[in-house]
XYZ file of C-alpha atoms in Angstrom:
736
model
C 0.000 0.000 0.000
C 2.812 2.386 0.939
C 4.648 1.596 -2.313
C 1.474 2.281 -4.285
C 0.987 5.662 -2.579
C 4.629 6.523 -3.200
C 4.225 5.736 -6.912
C 1.083 7.853 -7.118
C 2.863 10.716 -5.381
C 5.883 10.407 -7.686
C 3.691 10.338 -10.817
C 1.734 13.370 -9.583
C 4.944 15.349 -9.075
C 6.171 14.414 -12.533
C 2.833 15.389 -14.074
C 2.907 18.774 -12.355
C 6.444 19.367 -13.608
C 5.432 18.484 -17.159
C 2.417 20.773 -16.964
C 4.519 23.644 -15.622
C 7.028 23.214 -18.446
C 4.205 23.083 -20.978
C 2.610 26.194 -19.496
C 5.936 28.018 -19.692
C 6.303 26.983 -23.322
C 3.057 28.772 -24.186
C 4.843 32.114 -23.792
C 7.079 32.366 -26.880
C 9.271 35.238 -25.700
C 11.566 36.226 -22.846
C 10.699 38.918 -20.324
C 13.689 40.840 -19.054
C 15.163 44.091 -17.747
C 18.670 45.559 -17.809
C 21.108 46.022 -14.973
C 23.329 49.050 -14.501
C 26.004 47.577 -16.793
C 23.556 47.094 -19.655
C 23.433 43.323 -19.220
C 20.072 41.648 -19.845
C 18.468 40.208 -16.700
C 15.658 37.715 -17.267
C 12.590 38.123 -15.067
C 9.218 36.432 -14.564
C 6.623 37.206 -17.210
C 4.644 40.352 -16.457
C 2.285 39.795 -19.418
C 1.268 36.653 -21.277
C -0.830 36.315 -24.459
C -4.509 35.648 -23.837
C -6.304 35.808 -27.188
C -6.160 37.225 -30.706
C -8.700 39.652 -32.178
C -8.966 39.006 -35.910
C -11.510 39.191 -38.691
C -12.573 35.629 -37.908
C -13.042 36.292 -34.192
C -15.058 39.456 -34.859
C -17.316 37.587 -37.292
C -17.728 34.698 -34.900
C -18.870 36.925 -32.073
C -21.029 39.147 -34.244
C -24.746 39.389 -33.445
C -26.946 38.096 -36.279
C -28.788 41.404 -36.695
C -25.660 43.419 -37.257
C -24.183 40.686 -39.431
C -27.248 40.671 -41.658
C -27.186 44.455 -42.017
C -23.496 44.438 -42.838
C -23.861 41.571 -45.304
C -26.871 43.141 -47.037
C -25.120 46.474 -47.536
C -21.504 45.559 -48.199
C -21.307 41.810 -48.662
C -20.069 38.981 -46.452
C -16.420 40.130 -46.601
C -17.180 43.565 -45.209
C -15.665 42.776 -41.784
C -12.398 41.435 -43.183
C -9.681 43.666 -41.714
C -7.567 44.940 -44.582
C -4.897 47.341 -43.281
C -5.233 48.035 -39.574
C -3.080 50.926 -38.416
C -4.011 52.192 -34.953
C -5.885 51.138 -31.830
C -7.423 52.984 -28.894
C -9.412 52.018 -25.776
C -11.933 54.252 -23.968
C -12.758 54.477 -20.261
C -15.393 51.730 -20.629
C -12.899 49.262 -22.076
C -14.340 49.546 -25.582
C -11.771 48.978 -28.333
C -11.485 51.113 -31.484
C -9.400 49.825 -34.409
C -8.454 51.935 -37.420
C -8.662 50.000 -40.666
C -7.178 52.111 -43.476
C -8.606 49.652 -45.954
C -8.003 49.600 -49.680
C -9.127 52.213 -52.161
C -10.339 49.458 -54.487
C -12.547 47.793 -51.864
C -16.114 48.907 -51.115
C -16.494 50.412 -47.674
C -12.737 50.682 -47.115
C -11.400 53.055 -44.523
C -13.365 52.632 -41.284
C -13.288 52.488 -37.513
C -14.136 49.096 -36.040
C -15.623 49.534 -32.565
C -15.665 46.535 -30.200
C -17.062 46.189 -26.704
C -14.981 45.210 -23.675
C -15.325 41.520 -24.666
C -14.188 42.238 -28.255
C -17.636 41.782 -29.816
C -18.552 44.149 -32.631
C -20.717 47.040 -31.473
C -20.220 49.666 -34.149
C -18.625 50.346 -37.542
C -17.973 53.932 -38.631
C -17.234 54.221 -42.317
C -19.823 56.485 -43.965
C -21.460 59.618 -42.606
C -23.173 62.814 -43.656
C -20.825 65.741 -43.106
C -21.605 69.256 -41.903
C -22.493 70.286 -45.461
C -25.215 67.657 -45.620
C -23.219 65.665 -48.154
C -22.550 61.876 -47.838
C -18.930 61.408 -46.900
C -16.404 58.678 -46.049
C -12.820 58.228 -44.901
C -9.742 58.046 -47.078
C -6.939 55.979 -45.528
C -7.469 56.989 -41.871
C -4.357 56.453 -39.742
C -5.158 57.455 -36.154
C -7.962 57.441 -33.587
C -8.395 58.864 -30.090
C -11.431 58.351 -27.878
C -12.534 60.504 -24.937
C -15.491 59.893 -22.645
C -17.785 61.692 -25.144
C -16.098 61.743 -28.556
C -14.256 59.722 -31.197
C -11.584 61.670 -33.109
C -10.260 60.200 -36.360
C -7.157 61.341 -38.249
C -8.399 61.064 -41.831
C -5.002 61.204 -43.514
C -6.102 60.889 -47.125
C -8.383 63.923 -46.854
C -6.084 65.941 -44.526
C -8.628 66.487 -41.752
C -9.771 65.413 -38.306
C -13.312 63.980 -38.177
C -15.136 63.940 -34.829
C -18.055 61.662 -33.862
C -19.993 61.059 -30.682
C -19.628 57.759 -28.841
C -22.389 56.054 -30.840
C -20.897 57.020 -34.206
C -22.957 60.097 -35.036
C -21.053 62.748 -36.967
C -20.326 65.962 -35.015
C -17.791 68.129 -36.829
C -14.670 68.301 -38.951
C -11.452 70.031 -37.952
C -10.190 71.097 -41.365
C -6.640 71.533 -42.591
C -5.104 74.703 -41.128
C -4.371 77.622 -43.421
C -1.440 76.956 -45.736
C 0.425 80.101 -44.697
C 1.298 78.562 -41.308
C 3.383 75.858 -42.992
C 6.675 76.303 -44.818
C 6.663 76.298 -48.604
C 5.951 72.904 -50.222
C 4.784 71.383 -46.904
C 1.932 68.849 -46.955
C -0.497 68.375 -44.063
C -0.983 64.638 -43.451
C -2.490 63.932 -40.011
C -1.653 60.469 -38.662
C -2.319 60.869 -34.929
C -4.641 63.072 -32.886
C -5.358 63.841 -29.232
C -7.579 66.539 -27.636
C -7.142 68.296 -24.295
C -9.724 69.370 -21.730
C -9.776 72.940 -23.110
C -10.970 71.782 -26.523
C -7.672 72.120 -28.364
C -6.765 69.375 -30.810
C -3.164 68.206 -31.118
C -2.152 66.619 -34.401
C 0.925 64.794 -35.632
C 1.435 65.240 -39.360
C 3.750 62.674 -40.930
C 5.120 65.254 -43.353
C 5.585 68.106 -40.866
C 8.814 68.353 -38.902
C 8.153 71.493 -36.877
C 6.549 69.738 -33.923
C 3.033 68.817 -32.830
C 0.356 70.978 -34.443
C -2.105 72.671 -32.070
C -5.494 73.530 -33.586
C -8.830 74.860 -32.425
C -12.048 73.049 -33.373
C -12.611 75.458 -36.267
C -9.221 74.599 -37.740
C -7.531 77.821 -36.657
C -3.849 77.360 -35.944
C -2.448 77.854 -32.431
C 1.176 76.954 -33.027
C 3.769 74.198 -33.135
C 4.662 72.435 -29.888
C 7.969 70.771 -29.011
C 9.907 70.914 -32.296
C 12.840 68.538 -32.402
C 16.270 70.078 -31.884
C 18.907 69.917 -34.585
C 22.514 69.524 -33.434
C 25.290 70.501 -35.849
C 28.905 69.847 -34.915
C 31.671 72.382 -35.530
C 32.869 70.744 -38.763
C 29.374 70.640 -40.275
C 28.811 74.255 -39.284
C 32.092 75.241 -40.978
C 31.271 73.233 -44.112
C 27.814 74.823 -44.422
C 29.428 78.233 -44.848
C 30.672 77.070 -48.273
C 27.434 75.397 -49.411
C 24.977 76.927 -51.827
C 21.416 77.689 -50.806
C 20.212 74.648 -52.757
C 22.718 72.361 -51.008
C 21.676 73.641 -47.598
C 18.031 73.058 -48.477
C 18.638 69.488 -49.649
C 20.792 68.488 -46.687
C 18.286 66.505 -44.607
C 20.588 66.003 -41.632
C 20.052 69.654 -40.675
C 16.261 69.344 -40.775
C 14.330 68.588 -37.564
C 12.885 65.084 -37.385
C 9.140 64.607 -37.379
C 6.994 62.857 -34.773
C 5.047 59.723 -35.695
C 2.553 59.317 -32.823
C 1.201 60.882 -29.664
C -1.174 60.493 -26.744
C -2.219 62.737 -23.885
C -2.650 62.133 -20.147
C -5.274 63.440 -17.745
C -3.092 66.436 -16.825
C -2.688 67.603 -20.411
C 0.881 66.388 -20.956
C 1.619 65.103 -24.450
C 3.623 61.907 -24.942
C 5.141 61.956 -28.429
C 7.312 59.449 -30.285
C 9.626 59.617 -33.259
C 11.578 57.046 -35.246
C 13.464 59.506 -37.460
C 16.361 60.247 -35.119
C 19.794 59.335 -36.461
C 20.469 55.789 -35.250
C 24.111 56.440 -34.351
C 23.197 59.472 -32.250
C 20.398 57.583 -30.500
C 22.749 54.679 -29.753
C 25.378 57.064 -28.376
C 22.786 58.678 -26.086
C 21.779 55.258 -24.751
C 25.333 54.067 -24.160
C 26.277 57.329 -22.419
C 23.132 57.075 -20.237
C 22.201 60.589 -21.290
C 19.374 62.333 -19.458
C 19.023 64.919 -22.238
C 16.107 64.915 -24.673
C 18.065 65.847 -27.814
C 18.058 62.328 -29.252
C 15.179 60.893 -27.233
C 12.659 58.844 -29.271
C 9.910 59.547 -26.718
C 9.182 62.810 -24.897
C 6.684 64.193 -22.421
C 5.746 67.724 -23.448
C 4.075 70.302 -21.240
C 1.664 72.861 -22.800
C 4.589 75.157 -23.647
C 6.368 72.371 -25.542
C 9.180 71.694 -23.052
C 10.166 68.096 -22.391
C 9.521 67.258 -18.715
C 9.988 63.499 -18.849
C 11.764 61.843 -15.912
C 14.739 59.779 -17.027
C 15.943 58.380 -13.719
C 16.626 54.818 -14.783
C 20.013 53.300 -15.526
C 19.405 54.100 -19.185
C 17.091 56.645 -20.836
C 13.670 55.347 -21.958
C 14.643 54.721 -25.560
C 13.778 51.077 -26.043
C 16.485 48.467 -26.476
C 19.687 49.012 -24.494
C 21.939 46.301 -25.917
C 21.738 47.793 -29.398
C 25.097 46.491 -30.653
C 24.961 42.781 -29.873
C 21.471 42.349 -31.235
C 18.435 40.772 -29.609
C 15.715 38.603 -30.996
C 14.544 35.010 -31.182
C 16.850 32.157 -32.136
C 16.162 32.648 -35.843
C 16.321 36.448 -36.012
C 19.099 38.720 -34.775
C 18.498 42.455 -34.873
C 20.917 45.196 -33.910
C 20.754 48.959 -33.838
C 18.629 51.494 -32.003
C 14.931 50.799 -31.496
C 12.343 52.141 -33.922
C 9.731 53.630 -31.576
C 6.351 54.030 -33.282
C 3.769 54.374 -30.479
C 3.323 55.111 -26.785
C 0.514 54.132 -24.423
C -0.338 55.203 -20.877
C -1.336 52.493 -18.432
C -2.526 52.314 -14.837
C -0.419 52.977 -11.734
C 1.875 55.422 -13.521
C 3.049 52.799 -16.031
C 3.604 53.723 -19.650
C 4.914 51.723 -22.582
C 6.580 52.254 -25.927
C 6.892 49.736 -28.741
C 9.904 48.890 -30.878
C 8.670 48.071 -34.364
C 12.074 46.737 -35.368
C 11.989 43.974 -32.726
C 8.243 43.792 -31.986
C 8.960 44.401 -28.304
C 7.183 46.362 -25.578
C 9.228 48.452 -23.127
C 7.353 49.477 -19.984
C 8.511 52.193 -17.560
C 7.276 53.804 -14.364
C 6.654 57.512 -13.794
C 10.348 58.059 -13.067
C 11.458 56.566 -16.362
C 12.750 53.373 -14.721
C 12.489 50.270 -16.898
C 10.052 47.769 -15.360
C 10.116 44.979 -17.939
C 10.470 44.167 -21.637
C 8.483 41.512 -23.455
C 7.555 40.403 -26.975
C 9.350 39.145 -30.061
C 8.983 38.604 -33.788
C 7.366 35.343 -34.844
C 4.295 33.395 -35.886
C 3.345 31.896 -32.532
C 0.495 33.372 -30.534
C 2.099 36.122 -28.459
C 4.672 37.077 -31.057
C 4.080 39.884 -33.562
C 5.178 40.090 -37.169
C 5.022 43.883 -37.486
C 4.139 45.753 -34.306
C 2.273 48.926 -35.257
C 0.322 50.193 -32.221
C -0.278 49.631 -28.507
C -3.128 50.408 -26.114
C -3.990 49.620 -22.496
C -7.370 48.097 -21.680
C -7.404 48.307 -17.906
C -4.613 45.978 -16.863
C -4.487 44.281 -20.274
C -2.241 45.360 -23.130
C -3.382 45.230 -26.755
C -0.772 45.007 -29.518
C -1.690 45.560 -33.142
C 0.014 43.509 -35.876
C -0.234 45.313 -39.228
C 1.110 42.311 -41.160
C -1.419 39.747 -39.924
C -4.137 42.392 -39.479
C -4.952 41.214 -35.977
C -4.592 42.378 -32.381
C -3.175 40.263 -29.569
C -4.522 40.711 -26.051
C -1.962 40.253 -23.265
C -3.088 39.540 -19.723
C -1.152 40.768 -16.714
C 0.278 37.968 -14.571
C 0.466 37.719 -10.797
C 4.027 39.047 -11.018
C 2.779 41.987 -13.056
C 0.051 42.548 -10.443
C 2.698 42.774 -7.740
C 4.513 45.487 -9.693
C 1.286 47.391 -10.360
C 0.162 47.217 -6.724
C 3.589 48.331 -5.493
C 3.535 51.331 -7.828
C -0.033 52.232 -6.920
C 0.594 52.067 -3.166
C 3.696 54.188 -3.628
C 1.697 56.814 -5.527
C -1.006 56.681 -2.835
C 1.688 57.039 -0.141
C 0.734 53.704 1.433
C 4.392 52.930 1.917
C 4.063 50.056 4.371
C 1.773 48.224 1.971
C 4.129 49.016 -0.916
C 7.031 47.434 0.991
C 5.096 44.187 1.304
C 4.607 44.102 -2.455
C 8.240 45.003 -3.131
C 9.369 42.224 -0.811
C 7.145 39.757 -2.649
C 8.628 40.960 -5.964
C 12.178 40.388 -4.735
C 11.247 36.863 -3.701
C 10.432 36.176 -7.348
C 12.979 38.461 -9.011
C 15.954 39.750 -7.057
C 17.061 41.834 -10.062
C 14.115 44.222 -9.727
C 15.869 47.447 -8.675
C 12.703 49.491 -8.079
C 11.840 47.111 -5.232
C 15.112 47.917 -3.481
C 14.385 51.627 -3.929
C 10.847 51.245 -2.574
C 12.022 49.370 0.515
C 14.843 51.869 1.011
C 12.424 54.795 0.887
C 10.216 53.145 3.486
C 13.209 52.601 5.787
C 14.241 56.217 5.227
C 10.832 57.460 6.340
C 11.100 55.277 9.435
C 14.472 56.829 10.312
C 16.471 53.673 9.520
C 19.005 55.598 7.472
C 21.848 53.079 7.464
C 19.612 50.250 6.260
C 18.012 52.568 3.716
C 21.441 53.454 2.333
C 22.217 49.777 1.872
C 19.042 49.159 -0.143
C 19.744 52.226 -2.279
C 23.191 50.791 -2.941
C 21.609 47.592 -4.240
C 19.719 49.686 -6.808
C 22.629 52.083 -7.535
C 20.294 54.940 -6.581
C 22.677 57.821 -5.868
C 19.952 60.454 -5.357
C 18.079 58.648 -2.600
C 21.343 57.355 -1.123
C 22.594 60.925 -0.814
C 19.415 62.025 0.956
C 19.598 59.096 3.379
C 23.284 59.736 4.044
C 22.604 63.444 4.623
C 19.987 62.549 7.246
C 22.337 59.998 8.827
C 25.192 62.499 8.906
C 22.964 65.144 10.493
C 21.872 62.651 13.119
C 25.503 61.702 13.821
C 26.535 65.360 14.152
C 23.719 65.980 16.638
C 24.875 63.008 18.715
C 28.572 63.962 18.644
C 28.355 67.732 18.327
C 31.267 68.217 20.776
C 33.653 66.227 18.543
C 33.134 68.440 15.469
C 35.100 71.505 16.655
C 37.770 69.183 18.094
C 38.216 67.479 14.716
C 38.293 70.809 12.860
C 40.889 72.269 15.245
C 43.002 69.107 14.996
C 42.974 69.245 11.176
C 43.891 72.935 11.182
C 46.750 72.287 13.621
C 48.011 69.396 11.503
C 48.017 71.521 8.344
C 49.713 74.374 10.196
C 52.405 72.047 11.558
C 52.946 70.540 8.128
C 53.711 73.860 6.459
C 55.690 75.243 9.420
C 57.852 72.150 9.471
C 58.359 72.370 5.690
C 59.397 76.023 6.025
C 61.791 75.186 8.832
C 63.476 72.357 6.934
C 63.718 74.398 3.730
C 65.196 77.359 5.581
C 67.976 75.158 6.958
C 68.590 73.842 3.469
C 69.544 77.246 2.043
C 73.118 76.491 2.977
C 74.963 74.759 0.155
C 75.504 71.045 0.653
C 77.257 68.604 -1.592
C 74.751 65.915 -0.708
C 71.251 66.330 0.711
C 69.046 63.781 2.432
C 65.928 62.411 0.770
C 63.799 64.119 3.415
C 65.263 67.520 2.619
C 64.652 66.982 -1.110
C 61.045 65.989 -0.519
C 60.259 68.882 1.816
C 61.702 71.257 -0.752
C 58.886 70.288 -3.119
C 56.542 72.294 -0.860
C 58.670 75.383 -1.436
C 58.723 74.761 -5.198
C 54.928 74.707 -5.637
C 54.610 78.164 -4.035
C 57.808 79.675 -5.508
C 58.207 77.965 -8.894
C 60.820 80.259 -10.452
C 63.193 80.264 -7.461
C 62.386 76.653 -6.668
C 63.144 75.174 -10.076
C 66.263 77.353 -10.386
C 67.603 76.042 -7.073
C 66.761 72.446 -8.008
C 68.944 72.747 -11.077
C 71.745 74.993 -9.851
C 71.794 74.465 -6.062
C 71.131 70.725 -6.197
C 68.022 71.037 -3.965
C 66.458 68.121 -5.835
C 67.664 64.872 -7.360
C 66.543 61.928 -9.448
C 65.983 60.011 -6.224
C 63.699 62.723 -4.816
C 61.868 63.133 -8.146
C 61.265 59.380 -8.437
C 59.964 59.299 -4.861
C 57.476 62.105 -5.646
C 56.386 60.196 -8.756
C 55.887 57.054 -6.646
C 53.878 59.032 -4.058
C 51.700 60.416 -6.851
C 51.085 56.921 -8.232
C 50.246 55.699 -4.719
C 47.803 58.603 -4.284
C 45.916 57.617 -7.431
C 45.955 53.967 -6.416
C 44.368 54.975 -3.132
C 41.832 57.093 -5.002
C 40.836 54.120 -7.159
C 39.941 52.011 -4.124
C 39.128 54.613 -1.475
C 36.597 56.925 -3.122
C 33.190 57.333 -1.558
C 30.308 55.290 -2.962
C 28.711 58.334 -4.605
C 31.846 58.800 -6.725
C 31.948 55.157 -7.766
C 28.445 53.689 -7.343
C 29.019 50.906 -9.860
C 32.164 49.810 -7.992
C 34.177 49.637 -11.172
C 37.405 47.922 -10.302
C 40.694 49.599 -11.170
C 43.708 47.798 -12.542
C 46.802 48.751 -10.562
C 48.869 48.486 -13.735
C 46.506 50.850 -15.568
C 46.601 53.346 -12.693
C 50.395 53.214 -12.698
C 50.508 53.679 -16.470
C 48.021 56.577 -16.351
C 50.558 58.534 -14.267
C 53.951 57.218 -15.361
C 53.293 57.065 -19.107
C 52.282 60.756 -19.545
C 55.320 61.784 -17.480
C 57.645 59.634 -19.598
C 56.168 60.884 -22.875
C 56.415 64.512 -21.766
C 60.018 64.165 -20.557
C 61.239 62.389 -23.696
C 59.364 64.628 -26.140
C 60.429 67.822 -24.366
C 64.068 66.816 -24.172
C 64.133 65.784 -27.847
C 62.732 69.148 -28.924
C 64.714 71.361 -26.590
C 68.026 69.839 -27.686
C 67.194 71.187 -31.146
C 65.983 74.595 -29.967
C 68.716 75.810 -27.606
C 67.279 74.315 -24.430
C 69.720 74.404 -21.509
C 68.159 71.535 -19.565
C 69.365 67.975 -19.772
C 67.137 64.893 -19.781
C 67.825 64.590 -16.054
C 66.817 68.232 -15.423
C 63.562 67.800 -17.378
C 62.680 64.633 -15.466
C 63.390 66.146 -12.041
C 61.449 69.347 -12.762
C 58.470 67.433 -14.167
C 58.227 65.116 -11.165
C 58.549 67.970 -8.656
C 55.723 69.733 -10.489
C 53.456 66.778 -9.649
C 53.506 67.656 -5.945
C 50.022 69.290 -5.821
C 48.416 66.071 -7.046
C 49.031 63.872 -3.962
C 48.506 66.909 -1.699
C 44.955 67.209 -3.045
C 44.102 63.682 -4.226
C 44.665 61.979 -0.873
C 42.626 64.431 1.269
C 39.860 64.681 -1.338
C 39.625 60.888 -1.525
C 39.097 60.826 2.242
C 36.580 63.680 2.065
C 34.682 61.933 -0.766
C 33.465 59.400 1.786
C 31.699 62.099 3.815
C 29.973 64.303 1.214
C 26.489 64.261 -0.289
C 25.614 64.504 -3.967
C 25.239 68.287 -3.733
C 28.739 68.589 -2.278
C 30.479 66.391 -4.840
C 31.187 69.420 -7.015
C 33.417 70.862 -4.273
C 35.600 67.754 -4.318
C 35.755 67.904 -8.112
C 36.669 71.591 -7.935
C 39.660 70.953 -5.650
C 40.857 68.080 -7.850
C 40.587 70.336 -10.904
C 42.593 72.955 -9.041
C 45.317 70.359 -8.431
C 45.528 69.495 -12.133
C 45.609 73.149 -13.192
C 48.253 73.932 -10.570
C 50.361 71.006 -11.758
C 50.048 72.156 -15.358
C 51.283 75.642 -14.518
C 54.195 74.222 -12.500
C 55.279 72.000 -15.403
C 55.078 74.977 -17.756
C 57.118 77.298 -15.528
C 59.487 74.478 -14.641
C 60.368 73.926 -18.301
C 60.678 77.670 -18.805
C 63.183 77.918 -15.938
C 65.151 74.747 -16.747
C 65.655 75.689 -20.407
C 65.919 79.447 -19.790
C 63.232 80.190 -22.392
C 61.176 83.314 -22.882
C 57.414 83.074 -22.292
C 56.530 83.006 -25.986
C 59.151 80.423 -26.889
C 58.142 78.222 -23.960
C 54.499 78.292 -25.090
C 55.522 77.183 -28.575
C 57.823 74.436 -27.280
C 55.145 73.194 -24.844
C 52.594 72.852 -27.651
C 55.145 71.075 -29.819
C 55.980 68.791 -26.885
C 52.351 67.689 -26.678
C 52.371 67.004 -30.414
C 55.661 65.143 -30.113
C 54.292 62.992 -27.275
C 51.341 62.021 -29.499
C 53.728 61.119 -32.346
C 55.879 58.989 -30.027
C 52.751 57.207 -28.800
C 51.640 56.530 -32.363
C 55.047 55.183 -33.392
C 55.175 52.983 -30.292
C 51.758 51.510 -31.071
C 52.784 50.970 -34.689
C 56.009 49.268 -33.637
C 54.178 47.093 -31.107
C 51.710 45.971 -33.764
C 54.574 45.180 -36.136
C 56.376 43.107 -33.484
C 53.185 41.183 -32.775
C 52.784 40.380 -36.460
C 56.405 39.224 -36.697
C 56.028 36.948 -33.681
C 52.746 35.607 -35.082
C 54.405 34.924 -38.435
C 57.346 33.116 -36.811
C 54.993 31.114 -34.571
C 52.887 30.008 -37.557
C 56.008 28.907 -39.406
C 57.167 26.859 -36.422
C 53.729 25.234 -36.074
C 53.655 24.469 -39.803
C 57.126 22.871 -39.648
C 56.086 20.754 -36.662
C 53.034 19.494 -38.539
C 55.068 18.605 -41.630
C 57.765 16.841 -39.624
């Protein structure tokens, strides 16, 4: 009996495993996000395909009465979707699909209206216009539905047609006067959205001056949010020699046009474009730019300024790993995403679609990537040519313009956790939000927004140290800085007596340091045949404040030596090594490791190149300094670097984000100071005039670059020689 029960239990477990694998196989794509390094991180599915809305499904669910009317008037193929282009969902969950149709087909160009269960409730294709004349659409491309109206972008007839919610004609917003457009411009509306004040915003596919704002009578209000055009210095110079015709035909200097838009309840316009230069868009993604210059999606306020939050690891521009290519096992696609539509969902979510990859990228109100799903393919859930997106409550509808169908995606339990966490955060129910974030991390420990949410809750509870740790997990420097500021304030209040003691101790230490240096250097004025290493090092303090006298004495009074110079160089290298491992977290949030060899080379190599190049040039141009003099003067000029780098590295562990600029300012001062010391050091060593020293210094920089180039060329040649010899040896071994 026990063996029988054990077998039944074993078979049940196996069956459940098989069913779970089969259920997972139903979803034909991977859901993922990106970490701070741009590496794809797989996550549980937030959305899974539920059903497909097609011509067949609409016909199947059609009521007999409507079917008979449609068949009597237009024939049995009337409901065959021919060229669907856009989709919209109203506040009741009703779905509106734009079918541009075919000019050769009767009844082409219409709006298919479905109820919340995707049954046909209305078809808008013919109407009597405001002149009392029978009218119809011509290749409509866009639709937007409010709680009272249906607005259609009738592209072929260059107008916006407005109906009530039951399909009765209301009015036409005609083409604006031609004098508001540049010469030879064509008005072709492809997307439309109204605001609460009655203004109508239109995207024209052939207009690149921004979103067009119109009144209901067609009067023109202005262009909103025109795309910026960036011209580099070389292009600007070259344009000065171009003819007027060449300038006019050069499309790279023309603003790019928008391709779609929607509007939120507060009147902010979300607009998309796919005409941005791919290389520039890729560069903006890789540099993690927060600017909107090459952004494929923007959030425009009524004045046309972009106010979108871009607080994620990467800007909301679609695919991040644009170089390696992403796609299913049969298709590999690289390059920047082609963003063709944007949709606003619940809980502050919003999504854009990449037509190139048929993927959906969903973000929160801060521009943080929540998840990516979708792929190209023939299976249910994949899309051949993703054209439009719309939210239907918690569902997402994706329109496939190749198959002329719409796939409905249902939000999973994991997606519900994300939505509930976002909603509770917006409602300021932070304790409840933490519970959801914790549940998310149990299923996906790569979800950075959960760490941020938990950290914010701990911050509000006064648990600053724990909050800082959670913000570290998410690489959130802004919230980390706020938590650290509160923690530091709390620490200062607890140990307020220590603060003046520490300040006085630091001041006394600095005062002793410079007094001792002055004392040692004063004793060293007497000529000595041989000086100790300590005396040579302390003299560097005198040199940085008195460069002309200091460098003169180093050369003529033997106040410095190769030994002292090399020691200063070693101290400088050690200072940068300490900086690479000792900086505060805000200065190195991604904890990028530093190679000790690279740090050493970053200091020693520039010094070596400068010394060699300067000595080579000055021997030809009456320079009085030897190679030894140039080396000693250059190394002594490095003294400000360790004097600033070491203290600023320590200080970097105790500053907030707002105070980081002070640390950067002092480090910049050290570099500038060092540069001036090297310049005046060479001037003194070689006994040059100011003008001649400027010329020689510039030539030295050029010479260093030439030496570097020759060294790289020689290294490559040596590698090829060794490779050639190695191949010959291998070939001989094989033949023997």
